[in-house]
């Protein structure tokens, strides 16, 4: 039984080391595309790259942040798909994957990333009325 504990600890230690090697890919972009279309384009680009959306946050009609995961080898394809969808990535987002903290040498590695989209428009802030709570 003592040997089992040691091997489980070893597995947990390896898991922590692999989690520590996983870095975030932070992408930031701007668009003049209508916000619903831009979010749809981002979602489709992530899916087409073999990834999936983990979470998202909308900040009125000004900005959206999408957290995602995808295979490391698909990050350049994702950037191209985002550009094709009308989302212009900032210059530092198109840097080398090593600079972004990703190790492509890991076999079948995933990368967790964040995409922040700022919407350029002349519309007023989106106001959402919160209903009063009875009582």
Tab-separated table of N, CA, C and O in Angstrom:
chain	number	residue	atom	x	y	z
A	1	UNK	N	0.827	-1.189	0.000
A	1	UNK	CA	0.000	0.000	0.000
A	1	UNK	C	0.874	1.256	0.000
A	1	UNK	O	0.540	2.236	-0.617
A	2	UNK	N	1.997	1.196	0.703
A	2	UNK	CA	2.882	2.351	0.750
A	2	UNK	C	3.427	2.679	-0.641
A	2	UNK	O	3.567	3.828	-1.004
A	3	UNK	N	3.700	1.608	-1.455
A	3	UNK	CA	4.178	1.833	-2.815
A	3	UNK	C	3.139	2.512	-3.679
A	3	UNK	O	3.452	3.320	-4.539
A	4	UNK	N	1.860	2.200	-3.446
A	4	UNK	CA	0.779	2.827	-4.198
A	4	UNK	C	0.713	4.304	-3.900
A	4	UNK	O	0.557	5.122	-4.792
A	5	UNK	N	0.863	4.644	-2.650
A	5	UNK	CA	0.836	6.063	-2.283
A	5	UNK	C	1.956	6.825	-2.964
A	5	UNK	O	1.758	7.911	-3.455
A	6	UNK	N	3.127	6.250	-2.976
A	6	UNK	CA	4.251	6.932	-3.610
A	6	UNK	C	3.996	7.118	-5.105
A	6	UNK	O	4.261	8.171	-5.642
A	7	UNK	N	3.460	6.088	-5.763
A	7	UNK	CA	3.232	6.240	-7.197
A	7	UNK	C	2.140	7.265	-7.468
A	7	UNK	O	2.217	8.019	-8.422
A	8	UNK	N	1.096	7.316	-6.624
A	8	UNK	CA	0.058	8.336	-6.793
A	8	UNK	C	0.632	9.724	-6.594
A	8	UNK	O	0.282	10.654	-7.302
A	9	UNK	N	1.498	9.851	-5.624
A	9	UNK	CA	2.138	11.158	-5.415
A	9	UNK	C	2.979	11.552	-6.619
A	9	UNK	O	3.004	12.701	-7.021
A	10	UNK	N	3.660	10.559	-7.182
A	10	UNK	CA	4.471	10.829	-8.370
A	10	UNK	C	3.609	11.271	-9.538
A	10	UNK	O	3.956	12.183	-10.274
A	11	UNK	N	2.451	10.626	-9.700
A	11	UNK	CA	1.528	11.010	-10.770
A	11	UNK	C	1.027	12.423	-10.550
A	11	UNK	O	0.978	13.231	-11.468
A	12	UNK	N	0.664	12.733	-9.301
A	12	UNK	CA	0.187	14.093	-9.011
A	12	UNK	C	1.272	15.123	-9.272
A	12	UNK	O	1.008	16.192	-9.800
A	13	UNK	N	2.512	14.807	-8.911
A	13	UNK	CA	3.617	15.743	-9.142
A	13	UNK	C	3.821	15.964	-10.635
A	13	UNK	O	4.012	17.095	-11.090
A	14	UNK	N	3.751	14.873	-11.440
A	14	UNK	CA	3.888	15.020	-12.887
A	14	UNK	C	2.759	15.859	-13.452
A	14	UNK	O	2.969	16.678	-14.343
A	15	UNK	N	1.554	15.665	-12.943
A	15	UNK	CA	0.402	16.436	-13.404
A	15	UNK	C	0.597	17.914	-13.100
A	15	UNK	O	0.316	18.765	-13.930
A	16	UNK	N	1.080	18.220	-11.910
A	16	UNK	CA	1.326	19.631	-11.558
A	16	UNK	C	2.394	20.235	-12.449
A	16	UNK	O	2.279	21.369	-12.888
A	17	UNK	N	3.461	19.470	-12.741
A	17	UNK	CA	4.514	19.982	-13.614
A	17	UNK	C	3.971	20.261	-15.005
A	17	UNK	O	4.293	21.267	-15.609
A	18	UNK	N	3.117	19.356	-15.517
A	18	UNK	CA	2.567	19.583	-16.851
A	18	UNK	C	1.632	20.782	-16.852
A	18	UNK	O	1.583	21.537	-17.806
A	19	UNK	N	0.858	20.990	-15.760
A	19	UNK	CA	0.000	22.164	-15.666
A	19	UNK	C	0.823	23.440	-15.610
A	19	UNK	O	0.425	24.466	-16.136
A	20	UNK	N	1.980	23.373	-14.954
A	20	UNK	CA	2.819	24.560	-14.848
A	20	UNK	C	3.405	24.925	-16.203
A	20	UNK	O	3.672	26.083	-16.472
A	21	UNK	N	3.620	23.918	-17.073
A	21	UNK	CA	4.159	24.198	-18.394
A	21	UNK	C	3.110	24.810	-19.312
A	21	UNK	O	3.435	25.473	-20.267
A	22	UNK	N	1.836	24.565	-19.019
A	22	UNK	CA	0.769	25.107	-19.855
A	22	UNK	C	0.673	26.605	-19.607
A	22	UNK	O	0.506	27.054	-18.490
A	23	UNK	N	0.770	27.366	-20.647
A	23	UNK	CA	0.710	28.820	-20.541
A	23	UNK	C	-0.527	29.322	-21.270
A	23	UNK	O	-1.163	28.604	-22.004
A	24	UNK	N	-0.809	30.583	-21.065
A	24	UNK	CA	-1.953	31.203	-21.719
A	24	UNK	C	-1.532	31.903	-23.000
A	24	UNK	O	-0.477	32.501	-23.082
A	25	UNK	N	-2.394	31.815	-23.980
A	25	UNK	CA	-2.246	32.587	-25.201
A	25	UNK	C	-3.210	33.754	-25.078
A	25	UNK	O	-4.420	33.554	-24.981
A	26	UNK	N	-2.697	34.949	-25.003
A	26	UNK	CA	-3.544	36.131	-24.861
A	26	UNK	C	-3.612	36.866	-26.186
A	26	UNK	O	-2.609	37.391	-26.660
A	27	UNK	N	-4.795	36.882	-26.762
A	27	UNK	CA	-5.027	37.590	-28.017
A	27	UNK	C	-5.911	38.792	-27.741
A	27	UNK	O	-6.845	38.716	-26.941
A	28	UNK	N	-5.615	39.871	-28.412
A	28	UNK	CA	-6.404	41.087	-28.258
A	28	UNK	C	-6.651	41.658	-29.643
A	28	UNK	O	-5.723	41.767	-30.446
A	29	UNK	N	-7.909	42.001	-29.909
A	29	UNK	CA	-8.233	42.514	-31.228
A	29	UNK	C	-9.323	43.562	-31.187
A	29	UNK	O	-9.979	43.764	-30.155
A	30	UNK	N	-9.481	44.227	-32.294
A	30	UNK	CA	-10.535	45.234	-32.448
A	30	UNK	C	-11.288	44.949	-33.732
A	30	UNK	O	-10.758	44.326	-34.658
A	31	UNK	N	-12.537	45.412	-33.764
A	31	UNK	CA	-13.334	45.207	-34.957
A	31	UNK	C	-14.404	46.277	-35.088
A	31	UNK	O	-14.864	46.829	-34.080
A	32	UNK	N	-14.770	46.552	-36.328
A	32	UNK	CA	-15.902	47.422	-36.616
A	32	UNK	C	-17.127	46.593	-36.975
A	32	UNK	O	-18.198	47.138	-37.210
A	33	UNK	N	-16.957	45.277	-37.004
A	33	UNK	CA	-18.061	44.363	-37.285
A	33	UNK	C	-19.049	44.431	-36.126
A	33	UNK	O	-18.649	44.577	-34.967
A	34	UNK	N	-20.332	44.328	-36.423
A	34	UNK	CA	-21.366	44.336	-35.392
A	34	UNK	C	-21.046	43.257	-34.358
A	34	UNK	O	-20.587	42.179	-34.702
A	35	UNK	N	-21.265	43.554	-33.087
A	35	UNK	CA	-20.761	42.703	-32.000
A	35	UNK	C	-21.282	41.273	-32.043
A	35	UNK	O	-20.535	40.340	-31.756
A	36	UNK	N	-22.544	41.064	-32.388
A	36	UNK	CA	-23.074	39.701	-32.459
A	36	UNK	C	-22.374	38.899	-33.565
A	36	UNK	O	-22.042	37.728	-33.388
A	37	UNK	N	-22.149	39.544	-34.692
A	37	UNK	CA	-21.452	38.887	-35.809
A	37	UNK	C	-19.994	38.595	-35.437
A	37	UNK	O	-19.455	37.543	-35.797
A	38	UNK	N	-19.356	39.524	-34.728
A	38	UNK	CA	-17.955	39.338	-34.344
A	38	UNK	C	-17.803	38.187	-33.350
A	38	UNK	O	-16.882	37.369	-33.476
A	39	UNK	N	-18.705	38.098	-32.376
A	39	UNK	CA	-18.643	37.010	-31.407
A	39	UNK	C	-18.911	35.676	-32.101
A	39	UNK	O	-18.256	34.666	-31.819
A	40	UNK	N	-19.857	35.660	-33.037
A	40	UNK	CA	-20.131	34.447	-33.806
A	40	UNK	C	-18.912	34.058	-34.634
A	40	UNK	O	-18.539	32.876	-34.692
A	41	UNK	N	-18.267	35.026	-35.272
A	41	UNK	CA	-17.068	34.751	-36.074
A	41	UNK	C	-15.946	34.191	-35.202
A	41	UNK	O	-15.247	33.253	-35.602
A	42	UNK	N	-15.779	34.738	-33.996
A	42	UNK	CA	-14.751	34.245	-33.076
A	42	UNK	C	-15.065	32.819	-32.644
A	42	UNK	O	-14.182	31.951	-32.619
A	43	UNK	N	-16.313	32.557	-32.323
A	43	UNK	CA	-16.739	31.216	-31.917
A	43	UNK	C	-16.497	30.200	-33.030
A	43	UNK	O	-15.981	29.102	-32.791
A	44	UNK	N	-16.858	30.571	-34.250
A	44	UNK	CA	-16.656	29.674	-35.389
A	44	UNK	C	-15.172	29.457	-35.676
A	44	UNK	O	-14.761	28.356	-36.036
A	45	UNK	N	-14.356	30.502	-35.502
A	45	UNK	CA	-12.913	30.368	-35.720
A	45	UNK	C	-12.294	29.413	-34.694
A	45	UNK	O	-11.450	28.582	-35.039
A	46	UNK	N	-12.727	29.515	-33.453
A	46	UNK	CA	-12.216	28.622	-32.411
A	46	UNK	C	-12.632	27.186	-32.700
A	46	UNK	O	-11.813	26.265	-32.635
A	47	UNK	N	-13.898	26.983	-33.058
A	47	UNK	CA	-14.386	25.630	-33.369
A	47	UNK	C	-13.688	25.047	-34.591
A	47	UNK	O	-13.308	23.874	-34.596
A	48	UNK	N	-13.510	25.854	-35.628
A	48	UNK	CA	-12.856	25.382	-36.850
A	48	UNK	C	-11.388	25.033	-36.607
A	48	UNK	O	-10.808	24.249	-37.357
A	49	UNK	N	-10.815	25.586	-35.550
A	49	UNK	CA	-9.422	25.297	-35.199
A	49	UNK	C	-9.311	24.100	-34.254
A	49	UNK	O	-8.240	23.845	-33.712
A	50	UNK	N	-10.412	23.412	-34.037
A	50	UNK	CA	-10.383	22.242	-33.164
A	50	UNK	C	-10.480	22.578	-31.693
A	50	UNK	O	-10.209	21.742	-30.840
A	51	UNK	N	-10.874	23.800	-31.390
A	51	UNK	CA	-10.949	24.234	-30.004
A	51	UNK	C	-12.370	24.317	-29.494
A	51	UNK	O	-13.316	23.978	-30.201
A	52	UNK	N	-12.499	24.771	-28.286
A	52	UNK	CA	-13.811	24.950	-27.672
A	52	UNK	C	-13.758	26.120	-26.705
A	52	UNK	O	-12.706	26.488	-26.198
A	53	UNK	N	-14.913	26.716	-26.479
A	53	UNK	CA	-15.019	27.866	-25.585
A	53	UNK	C	-15.223	27.379	-24.167
A	53	UNK	O	-16.066	26.532	-23.898
A	54	UNK	N	-14.436	27.912	-23.259
A	54	UNK	CA	-14.517	27.573	-21.840
A	54	UNK	C	-15.469	28.530	-21.127
A	54	UNK	O	-16.288	28.119	-20.314
A	55	UNK	N	-15.356	29.812	-21.454
A	55	UNK	CA	-16.143	30.835	-20.768
A	55	UNK	C	-16.140	32.097	-21.633
A	55	UNK	O	-15.305	32.260	-22.512
A	56	UNK	N	-17.085	32.985	-21.359
A	56	UNK	CA	-17.095	34.279	-22.033
A	56	UNK	C	-17.694	35.327	-21.105
A	56	UNK	O	-18.463	35.000	-20.200
A	57	UNK	N	-17.301	36.561	-21.335
A	57	UNK	CA	-17.837	37.692	-20.584
A	57	UNK	C	-18.079	38.825	-21.566
A	57	UNK	O	-17.208	39.143	-22.384
A	58	UNK	N	-19.273	39.403	-21.493
A	58	UNK	CA	-19.601	40.548	-22.337
A	58	UNK	C	-19.599	41.800	-21.479
A	58	UNK	O	-20.182	41.816	-20.388
A	59	UNK	N	-18.953	42.832	-21.946
A	59	UNK	CA	-18.890	44.105	-21.253
A	59	UNK	C	-19.690	45.124	-22.067
A	59	UNK	O	-19.136	45.808	-22.929
A	60	UNK	N	-20.998	45.152	-21.790
A	60	UNK	CA	-21.925	46.018	-22.501
A	60	UNK	C	-21.745	45.789	-24.000
A	60	UNK	O	-21.623	44.659	-24.443
A	61	UNK	N	-21.727	46.850	-24.778
A	61	UNK	CA	-21.482	46.709	-26.214
A	61	UNK	C	-20.093	47.231	-26.569
A	61	UNK	O	-19.823	47.592	-27.706
A	62	UNK	N	-19.212	47.229	-25.578
A	62	UNK	CA	-17.870	47.781	-25.752
A	62	UNK	C	-16.831	46.693	-26.005
A	62	UNK	O	-15.942	46.847	-26.831
A	63	UNK	N	-16.942	45.565	-25.274
A	63	UNK	CA	-15.890	44.561	-25.324
A	63	UNK	C	-16.459	43.190	-24.975
A	63	UNK	O	-17.450	43.079	-24.257
A	64	UNK	N	-15.790	42.153	-25.464
A	64	UNK	CA	-16.114	40.772	-25.106
A	64	UNK	C	-14.803	40.035	-24.859
A	64	UNK	O	-13.803	40.282	-25.541
A	65	UNK	N	-14.815	39.160	-23.874
A	65	UNK	CA	-13.662	38.314	-23.598
A	65	UNK	C	-14.113	36.864	-23.693
A	65	UNK	O	-15.112	36.489	-23.087
A	66	UNK	N	-13.372	36.083	-24.449
A	66	UNK	CA	-13.691	34.673	-24.650
A	66	UNK	C	-12.491	33.854	-24.211
A	66	UNK	O	-11.379	34.062	-24.708
A	67	UNK	N	-12.694	32.940	-23.263
A	67	UNK	CA	-11.653	32.001	-22.846
A	67	UNK	C	-11.876	30.706	-23.617
A	67	UNK	O	-13.002	30.240	-23.739
A	68	UNK	N	-10.804	30.120	-24.130
A	68	UNK	CA	-10.914	28.940	-24.979
A	68	UNK	C	-9.732	28.011	-24.771
A	68	UNK	O	-8.738	28.380	-24.143
A	69	UNK	N	-9.850	26.816	-25.311
A	69	UNK	CA	-8.752	25.855	-25.352
A	69	UNK	C	-8.705	25.288	-26.765
A	69	UNK	O	-9.743	25.133	-27.409
A	70	UNK	N	-7.495	25.021	-27.257
A	70	UNK	CA	-7.349	24.428	-28.572
A	70	UNK	C	-5.994	23.754	-28.676
A	70	UNK	O	-5.100	24.026	-27.855
A	71	UNK	N	-5.800	22.882	-29.669
A	71	UNK	CA	-4.487	22.267	-29.862
A	71	UNK	C	-3.443	23.327	-30.185
A	71	UNK	O	-3.713	24.282	-30.925
A	72	UNK	N	-2.247	23.169	-29.634
A	72	UNK	CA	-1.180	24.162	-29.817
A	72	UNK	C	-0.899	24.416	-31.291
A	72	UNK	O	-0.732	25.561	-31.713
A	73	UNK	N	-0.895	23.350	-32.081
A	73	UNK	CA	-0.535	23.503	-33.492
A	73	UNK	C	-1.566	24.296	-34.282
A	73	UNK	O	-1.302	24.689	-35.414
A	74	UNK	N	-2.721	24.582	-33.711
A	74	UNK	CA	-3.786	25.313	-34.419
A	74	UNK	C	-3.821	26.805	-34.101
A	74	UNK	O	-4.663	27.526	-34.626
A	75	UNK	N	-2.903	27.295	-33.272
A	75	UNK	CA	-3.010	28.699	-32.871
A	75	UNK	C	-2.789	29.681	-34.027
A	75	UNK	O	-3.456	30.704	-34.102
A	76	UNK	N	-1.897	29.359	-34.942
A	76	UNK	CA	-1.689	30.253	-36.080
A	76	UNK	C	-2.912	30.243	-37.002
A	76	UNK	O	-3.310	31.280	-37.530
A	77	UNK	N	-3.506	29.056	-37.178
A	77	UNK	CA	-4.716	28.951	-37.998
A	77	UNK	C	-5.851	29.749	-37.355
A	77	UNK	O	-6.640	30.395	-38.051
A	78	UNK	N	-5.936	29.715	-36.027
A	78	UNK	CA	-6.963	30.491	-35.329
A	78	UNK	C	-6.783	31.978	-35.608
A	78	UNK	O	-7.750	32.683	-35.903
A	79	UNK	N	-5.557	32.454	-35.529
A	79	UNK	CA	-5.301	33.876	-35.785
A	79	UNK	C	-5.727	34.268	-37.197
A	79	UNK	O	-6.338	35.323	-37.393
A	80	UNK	N	-5.433	33.414	-38.164
A	80	UNK	CA	-5.834	33.697	-39.545
A	80	UNK	C	-7.358	33.688	-39.690
A	80	UNK	O	-7.919	34.534	-40.378
A	81	UNK	N	-8.020	32.753	-39.031
A	81	UNK	CA	-9.484	32.693	-39.109
A	81	UNK	C	-10.121	33.912	-38.443
A	81	UNK	O	-11.144	34.415	-38.911
A	82	UNK	N	-9.543	34.375	-37.360
A	82	UNK	CA	-10.071	35.574	-36.700
A	82	UNK	C	-9.939	36.789	-37.614
A	82	UNK	O	-10.873	37.586	-37.746
A	83	UNK	N	-8.778	36.916	-38.258
A	83	UNK	CA	-8.573	38.024	-39.195
A	83	UNK	C	-9.562	37.948	-40.354
A	83	UNK	O	-10.116	38.959	-40.768
A	84	UNK	N	-9.798	36.735	-40.860
A	84	UNK	CA	-10.752	36.554	-41.956
A	84	UNK	C	-12.173	36.893	-41.515
A	84	UNK	O	-12.992	37.303	-42.335
A	85	UNK	N	-12.460	36.756	-40.226
A	85	UNK	CA	-13.780	37.082	-39.692
A	85	UNK	C	-13.955	38.555	-39.362
A	85	UNK	O	-14.972	38.952	-38.805
A	86	UNK	N	-12.954	39.371	-39.679
A	86	UNK	CA	-13.055	40.808	-39.458
A	86	UNK	C	-12.524	41.282	-38.119
A	86	UNK	O	-12.739	42.429	-37.736
A	87	UNK	N	-11.823	40.432	-37.400
A	87	UNK	CA	-11.251	40.812	-36.105
A	87	UNK	C	-9.761	41.037	-36.307
A	87	UNK	O	-9.006	40.101	-36.559
A	88	UNK	N	-9.350	42.293	-36.231
A	88	UNK	CA	-7.944	42.637	-36.402
A	88	UNK	C	-7.185	42.436	-35.109
A	88	UNK	O	-7.493	43.066	-34.104
A	89	UNK	N	-6.203	41.538	-35.120
A	89	UNK	CA	-5.417	41.279	-33.917
A	89	UNK	C	-4.321	42.318	-33.769
A	89	UNK	O	-3.733	42.766	-34.760
A	90	UNK	N	-4.037	42.676	-32.544
A	90	UNK	CA	-2.970	43.638	-32.282
A	90	UNK	C	-1.626	43.005	-32.602
A	90	UNK	O	-1.477	41.783	-32.585
A	91	UNK	N	-0.625	43.826	-32.867
A	91	UNK	CA	0.677	43.361	-33.340
A	91	UNK	C	1.315	42.337	-32.421
A	91	UNK	O	1.861	41.346	-32.874
A	92	UNK	N	1.234	42.519	-31.101
A	92	UNK	CA	1.899	41.588	-30.192
A	92	UNK	C	1.210	40.234	-30.144
A	92	UNK	O	1.785	39.256	-29.719
A	93	UNK	N	-0.025	40.153	-30.614
A	93	UNK	CA	-0.755	38.879	-30.598
A	93	UNK	C	-0.289	37.948	-31.705
A	93	UNK	O	-0.545	36.761	-31.665
A	94	UNK	N	0.411	38.467	-32.703
A	94	UNK	CA	0.842	37.618	-33.801
A	94	UNK	C	2.290	37.183	-33.642
A	94	UNK	O	2.905	36.702	-34.572
A	95	UNK	N	2.832	37.335	-32.433
A	95	UNK	CA	4.225	36.962	-32.178
A	95	UNK	C	4.442	35.466	-32.185
A	95	UNK	O	3.546	34.674	-32.359
A	96	UNK	N	5.689	35.080	-31.982
A	96	UNK	CA	6.073	33.673	-31.963
A	96	UNK	C	5.432	32.960	-30.779
A	96	UNK	O	5.238	33.522	-29.721
A	97	UNK	N	5.113	31.682	-30.973
A	97	UNK	CA	4.446	30.920	-29.913
A	97	UNK	C	5.337	30.788	-28.688
A	97	UNK	O	4.845	30.727	-27.572
A	98	UNK	N	6.639	30.742	-28.845
A	98	UNK	CA	7.540	30.674	-27.693
A	98	UNK	C	7.418	31.952	-26.875
A	98	UNK	O	7.422	31.931	-25.666
A	99	UNK	N	7.272	33.083	-27.572
A	99	UNK	CA	7.105	34.357	-26.895
A	99	UNK	C	5.795	34.390	-26.119
A	99	UNK	O	5.715	34.974	-25.053
A	100	UNK	N	4.777	33.714	-26.625
A	100	UNK	CA	3.495	33.658	-25.958
A	100	UNK	C	3.492	32.641	-24.828
A	100	UNK	O	2.510	32.466	-24.157
A	101	UNK	N	4.601	31.913	-24.631
A	101	UNK	CA	4.695	30.975	-23.530
A	101	UNK	C	4.207	29.584	-23.864
A	101	UNK	O	3.924	28.803	-22.982
A	102	UNK	N	4.139	29.232	-25.125
A	102	UNK	CA	3.648	27.929	-25.525
A	102	UNK	C	4.809	27.071	-25.987
A	102	UNK	O	5.656	27.529	-26.732
A	103	UNK	N	4.825	25.834	-25.558
A	103	UNK	CA	5.865	24.911	-25.971
A	103	UNK	C	5.280	23.949	-26.996
A	103	UNK	O	4.537	23.050	-26.645
A	104	UNK	N	5.594	24.141	-28.268
A	104	UNK	CA	5.059	23.293	-29.327
A	104	UNK	C	5.665	21.897	-29.305
A	104	UNK	O	5.176	21.003	-29.965
A	105	UNK	N	6.750	21.685	-28.567
A	105	UNK	CA	7.393	20.382	-28.554
A	105	UNK	C	6.616	19.368	-27.726
A	105	UNK	O	6.872	18.177	-27.815
A	106	UNK	N	5.660	19.812	-26.910
A	106	UNK	CA	4.859	18.882	-26.128
A	106	UNK	C	3.905	18.141	-27.059
A	106	UNK	O	3.187	18.763	-27.828
A	107	UNK	N	3.897	16.813	-27.019
A	107	UNK	CA	3.020	16.072	-27.921
A	107	UNK	C	1.558	16.293	-27.577
A	107	UNK	O	1.174	16.256	-26.422
A	108	UNK	N	0.762	16.522	-28.602
A	108	UNK	CA	-0.688	16.744	-28.498
A	108	UNK	C	-1.057	17.680	-27.349
A	108	UNK	O	-1.986	17.421	-26.606
A	109	UNK	N	-0.291	18.739	-27.200
A	109	UNK	CA	-0.548	19.693	-26.125
A	109	UNK	C	-1.703	20.610	-26.494
A	109	UNK	O	-1.940	20.916	-27.652
A	110	UNK	N	-2.415	21.021	-25.467
A	110	UNK	CA	-3.470	22.009	-25.626
A	110	UNK	C	-2.949	23.336	-25.105
A	110	UNK	O	-2.064	23.371	-24.259
A	111	UNK	N	-3.539	24.377	-25.605
A	111	UNK	CA	-3.238	25.690	-25.075
A	111	UNK	C	-4.551	26.316	-24.632
A	111	UNK	O	-5.574	26.169	-25.287
A	112	UNK	N	-4.510	26.956	-23.494
A	112	UNK	CA	-5.663	27.694	-22.996
A	112	UNK	C	-5.409	29.147	-23.334
A	112	UNK	O	-4.301	29.648	-23.144
A	113	UNK	N	-6.418	29.810	-23.865
A	113	UNK	CA	-6.214	31.179	-24.298
A	113	UNK	C	-7.365	32.094	-23.957
A	113	UNK	O	-8.423	31.659	-23.500
A	114	UNK	N	-7.110	33.352	-24.181
A	114	UNK	CA	-8.103	34.387	-23.949
A	114	UNK	C	-8.093	35.326	-25.147
A	114	UNK	O	-7.036	35.730	-25.611
A	115	UNK	N	-9.270	35.633	-25.642
A	115	UNK	CA	-9.421	36.578	-26.747
A	115	UNK	C	-10.265	37.739	-26.259
A	115	UNK	O	-11.399	37.538	-25.817
A	116	UNK	N	-9.706	38.925	-26.311
A	116	UNK	CA	-10.445	40.129	-25.948
A	116	UNK	C	-10.724	40.899	-27.230
A	116	UNK	O	-9.806	41.226	-27.975
A	117	UNK	N	-12.018	41.146	-27.483
A	117	UNK	CA	-12.430	41.868	-28.688
A	117	UNK	C	-13.028	43.207	-28.260
A	117	UNK	O	-13.973	43.239	-27.466
A	118	UNK	N	-12.477	44.285	-28.765
A	118	UNK	CA	-13.026	45.615	-28.519
A	118	UNK	C	-13.809	46.027	-29.760
A	118	UNK	O	-13.305	45.945	-30.882
A	119	UNK	N	-15.046	46.454	-29.539
A	119	UNK	CA	-15.928	46.831	-30.639
A	119	UNK	C	-15.840	48.332	-30.876
A	119	UNK	O	-16.039	49.127	-29.959
A	120	UNK	N	-15.552	48.721	-32.110
A	120	UNK	CA	-15.475	50.124	-32.487
A	120	UNK	C	-16.791	50.501	-33.145
A	120	UNK	O	-17.173	49.926	-34.173
A	121	UNK	N	-17.503	51.440	-32.533
A	121	UNK	CA	-18.800	51.867	-33.061
A	121	UNK	C	-19.164	53.223	-32.467
A	121	UNK	O	-18.502	53.723	-31.558
A	122	UNK	N	-20.220	53.823	-32.978
A	122	UNK	CA	-20.705	55.110	-32.475
A	122	UNK	C	-22.000	54.973	-31.691
A	122	UNK	O	-22.664	55.956	-31.417
A	123	UNK	N	-22.365	53.748	-31.352
A	123	UNK	CA	-23.601	53.508	-30.611
A	123	UNK	C	-23.428	53.922	-29.150
A	123	UNK	O	-22.327	53.839	-28.601
A	124	UNK	N	-24.519	54.348	-28.503
A	124	UNK	CA	-24.422	54.647	-27.069
A	124	UNK	C	-24.227	53.351	-26.281
A	124	UNK	O	-24.446	52.251	-26.802
A	125	UNK	N	-23.795	53.484	-25.034
A	125	UNK	CA	-23.631	52.310	-24.180
A	125	UNK	C	-24.928	51.527	-24.107
A	125	UNK	O	-26.022	52.102	-24.085
A	126	UNK	N	-24.799	50.227	-24.075
A	126	UNK	CA	-25.951	49.352	-23.984
A	126	UNK	C	-26.442	49.347	-22.543
A	126	UNK	O	-25.704	49.014	-21.625
A	127	UNK	N	-27.679	49.787	-22.341
A	127	UNK	CA	-28.248	49.828	-21.000
A	127	UNK	C	-29.240	48.688	-20.844
A	127	UNK	O	-30.145	48.520	-21.661
A	128	UNK	N	-29.037	47.906	-19.816
A	128	UNK	CA	-29.939	46.796	-19.522
A	128	UNK	C	-30.649	47.118	-18.220
A	128	UNK	O	-30.020	47.299	-17.179
A	129	UNK	N	-31.968	47.213	-18.337
A	129	UNK	CA	-32.764	47.548	-17.154
A	129	UNK	C	-32.906	46.307	-16.274
A	129	UNK	O	-33.308	45.240	-16.739
A	130	UNK	N	-32.563	46.460	-15.025
A	130	UNK	CA	-32.684	45.362	-14.061
A	130	UNK	C	-34.016	45.525	-13.344
A	130	UNK	O	-34.279	46.565	-12.740
A	131	UNK	N	-34.867	44.498	-13.416
A	131	UNK	CA	-36.179	44.634	-12.771
A	131	UNK	C	-36.051	44.688	-11.253
A	131	UNK	O	-35.156	44.087	-10.663
A	132	UNK	N	-36.970	45.430	-10.640
A	132	UNK	CA	-36.986	45.538	-9.185
A	132	UNK	C	-37.421	44.214	-8.580
A	132	UNK	O	-38.241	43.487	-9.138
A	133	UNK	N	-36.857	43.902	-7.433
A	133	UNK	CA	-37.225	42.690	-6.720
A	133	UNK	C	-38.377	43.015	-5.778
A	133	UNK	O	-38.275	43.927	-4.953
A	134	UNK	N	-39.496	42.310	-5.934
A	134	UNK	CA	-40.645	42.603	-5.045
A	134	UNK	C	-40.307	42.288	-3.597
A	134	UNK	O	-39.619	41.350	-3.291
A	135	UNK	N	-40.867	43.122	-2.720
A	135	UNK	CA	-40.704	42.808	-1.299
A	135	UNK	C	-40.128	43.903	-0.586
A	135	UNK	O	-39.707	44.431	0.200
